[in-house]
C-alpha positions as MATLAB code, in Angstrom:
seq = 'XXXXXXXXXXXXXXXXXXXXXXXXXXXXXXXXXXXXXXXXXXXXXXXXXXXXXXXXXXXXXXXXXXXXXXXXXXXXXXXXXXXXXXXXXXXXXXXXXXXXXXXXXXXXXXXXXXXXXXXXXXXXXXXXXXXXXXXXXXXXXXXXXXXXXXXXXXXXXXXXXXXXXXXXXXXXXXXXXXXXXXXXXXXXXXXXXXXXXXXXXXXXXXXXXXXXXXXXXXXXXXXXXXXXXXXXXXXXXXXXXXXXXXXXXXXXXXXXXXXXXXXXXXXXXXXXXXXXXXXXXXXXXXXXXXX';
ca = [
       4.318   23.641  -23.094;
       6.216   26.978  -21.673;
       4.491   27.624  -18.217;
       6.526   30.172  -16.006;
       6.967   29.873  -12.419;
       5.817   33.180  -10.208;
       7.385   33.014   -6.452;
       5.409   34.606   -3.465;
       7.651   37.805   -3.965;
       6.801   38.385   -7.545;
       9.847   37.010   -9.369;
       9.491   36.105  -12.746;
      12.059   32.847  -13.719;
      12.457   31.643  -17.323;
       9.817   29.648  -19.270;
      10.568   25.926  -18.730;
       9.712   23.230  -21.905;
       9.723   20.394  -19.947;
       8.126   21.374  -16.711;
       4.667   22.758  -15.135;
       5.828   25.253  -12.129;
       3.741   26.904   -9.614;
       4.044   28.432   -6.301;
       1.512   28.866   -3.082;
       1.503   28.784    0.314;
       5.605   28.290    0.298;
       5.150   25.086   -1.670;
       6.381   25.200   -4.677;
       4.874   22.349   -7.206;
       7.073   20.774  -10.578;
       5.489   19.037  -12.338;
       7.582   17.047  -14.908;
       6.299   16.979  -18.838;
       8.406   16.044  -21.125;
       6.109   13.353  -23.890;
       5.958   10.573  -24.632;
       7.550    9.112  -21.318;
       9.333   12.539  -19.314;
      13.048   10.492  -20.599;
      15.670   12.399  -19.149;
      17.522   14.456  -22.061;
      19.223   17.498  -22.193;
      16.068   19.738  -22.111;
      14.598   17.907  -18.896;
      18.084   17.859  -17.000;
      18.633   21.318  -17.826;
      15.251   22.615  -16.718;
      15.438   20.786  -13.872;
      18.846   22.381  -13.046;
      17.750   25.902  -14.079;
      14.559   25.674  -11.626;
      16.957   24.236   -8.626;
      19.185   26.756   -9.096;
      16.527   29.926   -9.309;
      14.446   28.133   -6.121;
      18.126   27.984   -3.875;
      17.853   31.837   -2.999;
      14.263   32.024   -2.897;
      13.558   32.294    0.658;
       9.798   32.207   -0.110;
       9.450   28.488   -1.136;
      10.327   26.186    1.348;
       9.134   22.557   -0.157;
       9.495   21.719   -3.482;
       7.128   18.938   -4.683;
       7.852   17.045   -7.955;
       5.317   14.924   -9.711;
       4.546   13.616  -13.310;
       2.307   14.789  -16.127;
       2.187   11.336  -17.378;
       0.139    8.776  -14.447;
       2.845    5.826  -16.094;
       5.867    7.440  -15.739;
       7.997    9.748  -13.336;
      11.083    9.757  -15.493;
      11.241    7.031  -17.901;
      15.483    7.170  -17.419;
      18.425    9.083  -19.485;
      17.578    9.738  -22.435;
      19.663    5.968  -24.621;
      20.190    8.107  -27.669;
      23.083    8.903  -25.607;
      24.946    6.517  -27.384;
      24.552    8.299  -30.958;
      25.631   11.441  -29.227;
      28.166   10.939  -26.341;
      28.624   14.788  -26.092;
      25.459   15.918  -25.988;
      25.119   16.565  -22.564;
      28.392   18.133  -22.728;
      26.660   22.259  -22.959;
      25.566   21.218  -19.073;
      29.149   20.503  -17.714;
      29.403   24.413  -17.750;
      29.819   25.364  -13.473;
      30.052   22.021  -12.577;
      31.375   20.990   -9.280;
      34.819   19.546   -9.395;
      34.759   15.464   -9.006;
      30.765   14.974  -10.740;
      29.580   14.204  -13.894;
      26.702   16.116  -15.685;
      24.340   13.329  -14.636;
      25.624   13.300  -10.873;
      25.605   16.795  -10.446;
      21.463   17.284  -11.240;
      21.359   14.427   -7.939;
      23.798   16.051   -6.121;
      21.837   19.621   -6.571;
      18.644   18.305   -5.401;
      20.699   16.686   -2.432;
      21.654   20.020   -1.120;
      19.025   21.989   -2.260;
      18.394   24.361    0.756;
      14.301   23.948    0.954;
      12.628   20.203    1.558;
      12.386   18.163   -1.646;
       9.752   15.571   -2.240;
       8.602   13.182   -4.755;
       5.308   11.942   -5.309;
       5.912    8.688   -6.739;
       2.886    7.290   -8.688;
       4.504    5.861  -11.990;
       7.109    4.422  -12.850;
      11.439    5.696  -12.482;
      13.820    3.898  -13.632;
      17.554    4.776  -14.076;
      18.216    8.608  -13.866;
      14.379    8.671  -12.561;
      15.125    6.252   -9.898;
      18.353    8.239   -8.956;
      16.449   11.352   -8.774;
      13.920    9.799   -6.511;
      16.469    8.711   -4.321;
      18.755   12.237   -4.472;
      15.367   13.706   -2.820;
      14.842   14.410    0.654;
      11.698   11.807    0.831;
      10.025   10.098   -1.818;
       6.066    8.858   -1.378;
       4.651    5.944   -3.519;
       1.754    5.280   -5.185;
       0.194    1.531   -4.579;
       0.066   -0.433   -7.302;
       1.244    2.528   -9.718;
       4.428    3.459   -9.039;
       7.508    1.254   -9.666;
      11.453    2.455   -9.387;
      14.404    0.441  -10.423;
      17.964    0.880  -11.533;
      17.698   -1.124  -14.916;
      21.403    0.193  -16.135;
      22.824   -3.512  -15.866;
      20.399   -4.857  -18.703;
      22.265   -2.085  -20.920;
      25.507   -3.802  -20.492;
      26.407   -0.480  -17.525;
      25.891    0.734  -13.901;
      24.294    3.512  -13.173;
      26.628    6.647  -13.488;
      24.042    9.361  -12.308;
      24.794    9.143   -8.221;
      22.426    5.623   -8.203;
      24.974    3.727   -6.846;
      26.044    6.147   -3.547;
      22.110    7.187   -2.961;
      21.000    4.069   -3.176;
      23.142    2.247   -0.938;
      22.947    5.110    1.779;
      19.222    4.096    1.677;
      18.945    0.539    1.418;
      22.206   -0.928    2.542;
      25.162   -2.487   -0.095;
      23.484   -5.540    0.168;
      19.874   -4.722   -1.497;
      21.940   -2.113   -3.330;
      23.882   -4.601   -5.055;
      20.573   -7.135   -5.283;
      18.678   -3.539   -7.034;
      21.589   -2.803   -8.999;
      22.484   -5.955  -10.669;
      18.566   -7.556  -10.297;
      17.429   -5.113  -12.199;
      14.530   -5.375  -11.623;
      10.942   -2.656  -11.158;
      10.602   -2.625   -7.508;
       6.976   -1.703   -6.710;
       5.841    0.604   -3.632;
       5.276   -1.873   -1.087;
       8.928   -3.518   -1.904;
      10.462   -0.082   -1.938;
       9.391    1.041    1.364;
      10.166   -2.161    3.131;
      13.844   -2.092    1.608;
      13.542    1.961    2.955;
      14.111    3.037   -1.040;
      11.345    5.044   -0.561;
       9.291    6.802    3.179;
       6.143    5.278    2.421;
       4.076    3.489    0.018;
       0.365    4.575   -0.018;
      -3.116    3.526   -1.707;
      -3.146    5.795   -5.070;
      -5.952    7.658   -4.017;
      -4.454    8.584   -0.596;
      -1.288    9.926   -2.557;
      -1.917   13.255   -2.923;
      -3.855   14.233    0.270;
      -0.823   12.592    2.263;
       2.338   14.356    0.185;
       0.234   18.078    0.398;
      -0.469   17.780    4.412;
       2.677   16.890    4.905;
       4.431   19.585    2.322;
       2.290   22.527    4.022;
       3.106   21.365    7.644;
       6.337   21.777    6.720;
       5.991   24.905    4.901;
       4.330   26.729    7.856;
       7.174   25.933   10.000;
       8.696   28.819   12.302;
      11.411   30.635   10.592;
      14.808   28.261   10.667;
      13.441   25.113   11.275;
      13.821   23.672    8.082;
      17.693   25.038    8.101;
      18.524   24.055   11.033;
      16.951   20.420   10.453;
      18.881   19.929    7.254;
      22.263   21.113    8.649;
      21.855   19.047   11.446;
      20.768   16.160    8.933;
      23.464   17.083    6.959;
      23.556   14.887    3.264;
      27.003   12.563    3.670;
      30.020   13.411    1.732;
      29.878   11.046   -1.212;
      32.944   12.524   -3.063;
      35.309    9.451   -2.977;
      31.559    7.417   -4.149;
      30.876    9.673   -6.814;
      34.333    9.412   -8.437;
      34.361    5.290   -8.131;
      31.171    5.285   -9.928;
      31.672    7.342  -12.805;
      35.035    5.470  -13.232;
      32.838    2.146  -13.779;
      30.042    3.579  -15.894;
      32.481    5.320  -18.033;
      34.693    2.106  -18.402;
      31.382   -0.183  -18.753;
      29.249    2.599  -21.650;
      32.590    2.131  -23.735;
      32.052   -1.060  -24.415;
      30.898   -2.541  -27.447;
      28.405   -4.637  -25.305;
      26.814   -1.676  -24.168;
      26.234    0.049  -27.385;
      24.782   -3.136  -28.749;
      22.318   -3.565  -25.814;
      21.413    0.415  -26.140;
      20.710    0.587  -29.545;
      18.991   -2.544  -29.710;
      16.392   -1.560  -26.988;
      16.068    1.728  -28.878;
      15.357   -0.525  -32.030;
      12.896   -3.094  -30.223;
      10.811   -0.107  -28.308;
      12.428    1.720  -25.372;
      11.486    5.091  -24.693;
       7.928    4.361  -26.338;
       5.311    4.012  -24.179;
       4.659   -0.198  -25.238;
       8.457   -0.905  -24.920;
       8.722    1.110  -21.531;
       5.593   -0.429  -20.104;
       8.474   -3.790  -19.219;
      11.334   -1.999  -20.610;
      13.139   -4.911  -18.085;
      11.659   -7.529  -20.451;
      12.579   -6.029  -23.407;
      16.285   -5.933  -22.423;
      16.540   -9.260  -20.919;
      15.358  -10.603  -24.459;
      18.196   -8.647  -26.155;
      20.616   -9.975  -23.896;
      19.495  -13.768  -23.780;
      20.071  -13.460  -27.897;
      23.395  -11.895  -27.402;
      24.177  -15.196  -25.741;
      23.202  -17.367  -28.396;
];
C-alpha cells in the first residue's frame, strides 16, 4: 500500500510501502504495514528512516505516534533471512554516522529525533521491534495484547540494533541482562514495572490515553518541547554502541547462529503460527542442538 504523508504546510514526502502516514493537529500518525508480521527488512528500515529524516525539519509536527496495522504484532524483529544475505542491508549504510551499524543507526535516529516520539504498544516487538520501542521517547502498552522481548539469544546472538544500551538505560544491567539472556515475551504489566515501557493500560483505554496525551503535547507553547528534550538530553552511548556491535558481529558469525536462524526460518518464524511463541519455537531448536 503507497499512502503519502501531507504536513500542515502542504509538503508532499515520498510514497512509503511499508507505512500508513498522516498528519493533524501537529501529530503526526505512522502506522507500520508491512504483511504478514511488519518484520523489519530493508523496505521497513528504510521507510522508517526516510519518514524520520523528512519529519526532522518539519517544524509543523511536533509528536510522532507509531502504531501497527497488524493488532498481533508491532514489529515482528529483523528480518532472519539476514543470514542468506549478510549485505543486504548494506544500500542503508549510505550517510551513516561514524561508530553505528545500519540497525543502530534507525534507534539512534528516533533517539534524537527533534519532535516527541511515541509508541502505542498493543502487539507484540521483539528484537529490532523491541529496540525500537525502547529508542522512543515513551512507549504505552496494551493489557493483555502487547508483549516486547529481546529474543536474539535463542538465535545463538545479542541484539546488535542499540537493544543492549536502550535497554539497560531503562531497566538497569541487572533486568537487562535477565531480558537479554531470558529471552523471554515480557507482557505490559511486567514491562512497566521493570520501567521497559511508561505505562501499561487496559486495550480499550489505549488509544484514548496515547492521543490526549500526544495533542497536549502538541499544543504546547512554542519551545517547550525543545527546550524539554535538550534539557533531557538522550546519553551518549558511543563507547555502548561500538561494544555491542563488536559482540553481535562476533556471535552472527558463528556457525551456531546460522543453524539456529535458518532452522527457525524452516520450523515457522516470521509466519504468523511460528511468531505467535516464536520463543518456543527456538528453545525447541536449541534443546535438539544439544542432543
Amino acid at each position: 500500500m503507497h499512502t503519502r504523508y501531507r504536513s500542515e504546510n502542504s509538503v508532499h514526502h515520498d510514497a512509503y510501502t511499508t507505512l500508513r502516514v498522516g498528519s493533524e493537529d501537529g501529530i503526526a500518525r505512522v502506522t507500520l504495514d508491512n504483511p504478514p508480521v511488519n518484520v523489519l527488512d530493508v523496505a521497513l528500515m528504510a521507510d522508517l528512516r526516510h519518514l524520520l529524516t523528512a519529519l526532522r525539519d518539519d517544524d509543523s509536527v511536533r509528536v510522532i505516534v507509531f502504531d501497527s496495522a497488524d493488532p498481533e504484532f508491532f514489529v515482528a524483529h529483523v528480518d532472519m533471512s539476514l543470514v542468506d544475505a549478510p549485505d543486504a542491508f548494506e544500500q542503508l549504510a549510505a550517510g551513516l554516522p561514524d561508530g553505528v551499524n545500519v540497525f543502530q543507526a534507525l534507534g539512534e535516529q528516533l533517539r534524537h529525533q527533534p519532535q516527541v516520539t511515541i509508541v502505542k504498544l498493543a502487539g507484540t516487538a521483539r528484537g529490532g521491534g523491541a529496540e525500537f520501542v525502547t529508542a522512543a521517547d515513551m512507549a504505552f502498552a496494551a493489557i493483555g495484547r502487547a508483549g516486547v522481548g529481546q529474543t536474539e539469544a535463542l538465535m545463538g546472538i545479542v541484539p546488535g540494533g542499540g537493544g543492549t544500551q536502550y535497554l539497560a538505560g531503562r531497566v538497569g544491567r541487572n533486568r537487562a541482562l535477565e531480558a537479554v539472556l531470558g529471552a523471554d515475551l515480557y507482557d505490559a504489566e511486567t514491562a512497566e514495572r521493570y520501567g521497559w515501557v511508561n505505562r501499561a493500560l487496559p486495550a480499550d483505554e489505549l488509544d484514548a490515553f496515547v492521543d490526549r496525551l500526544a495533542r497536549n503535547i502538541a499544543a504546547l507553547p512554542d519551545g517547550v518541547i525543545a527546550a524539554a528534550k535538550r534539557a533531557i538530553v538522550p546519553e551518549d552511548l558511543a563507547e555502548g554502541l561500538l561494544r555491542e556491535h563488536d559482540a553481535w558481529a562476533g556471535q552472527f558469525v558463528r556457525p551456531a547462529a546460522e543453524g539456529l536462524i535458518r532452522g527457525g526460518l524452516a520450523h515457522g518464524a516470521q509466519t504468523r503460527d511460528g511468531e505467535r511463541d516464536l520463543e518456543g519455537l527456538l528453545r525447541g531448536l536449541a534443546g535438539q542442538g544439544r542432543q
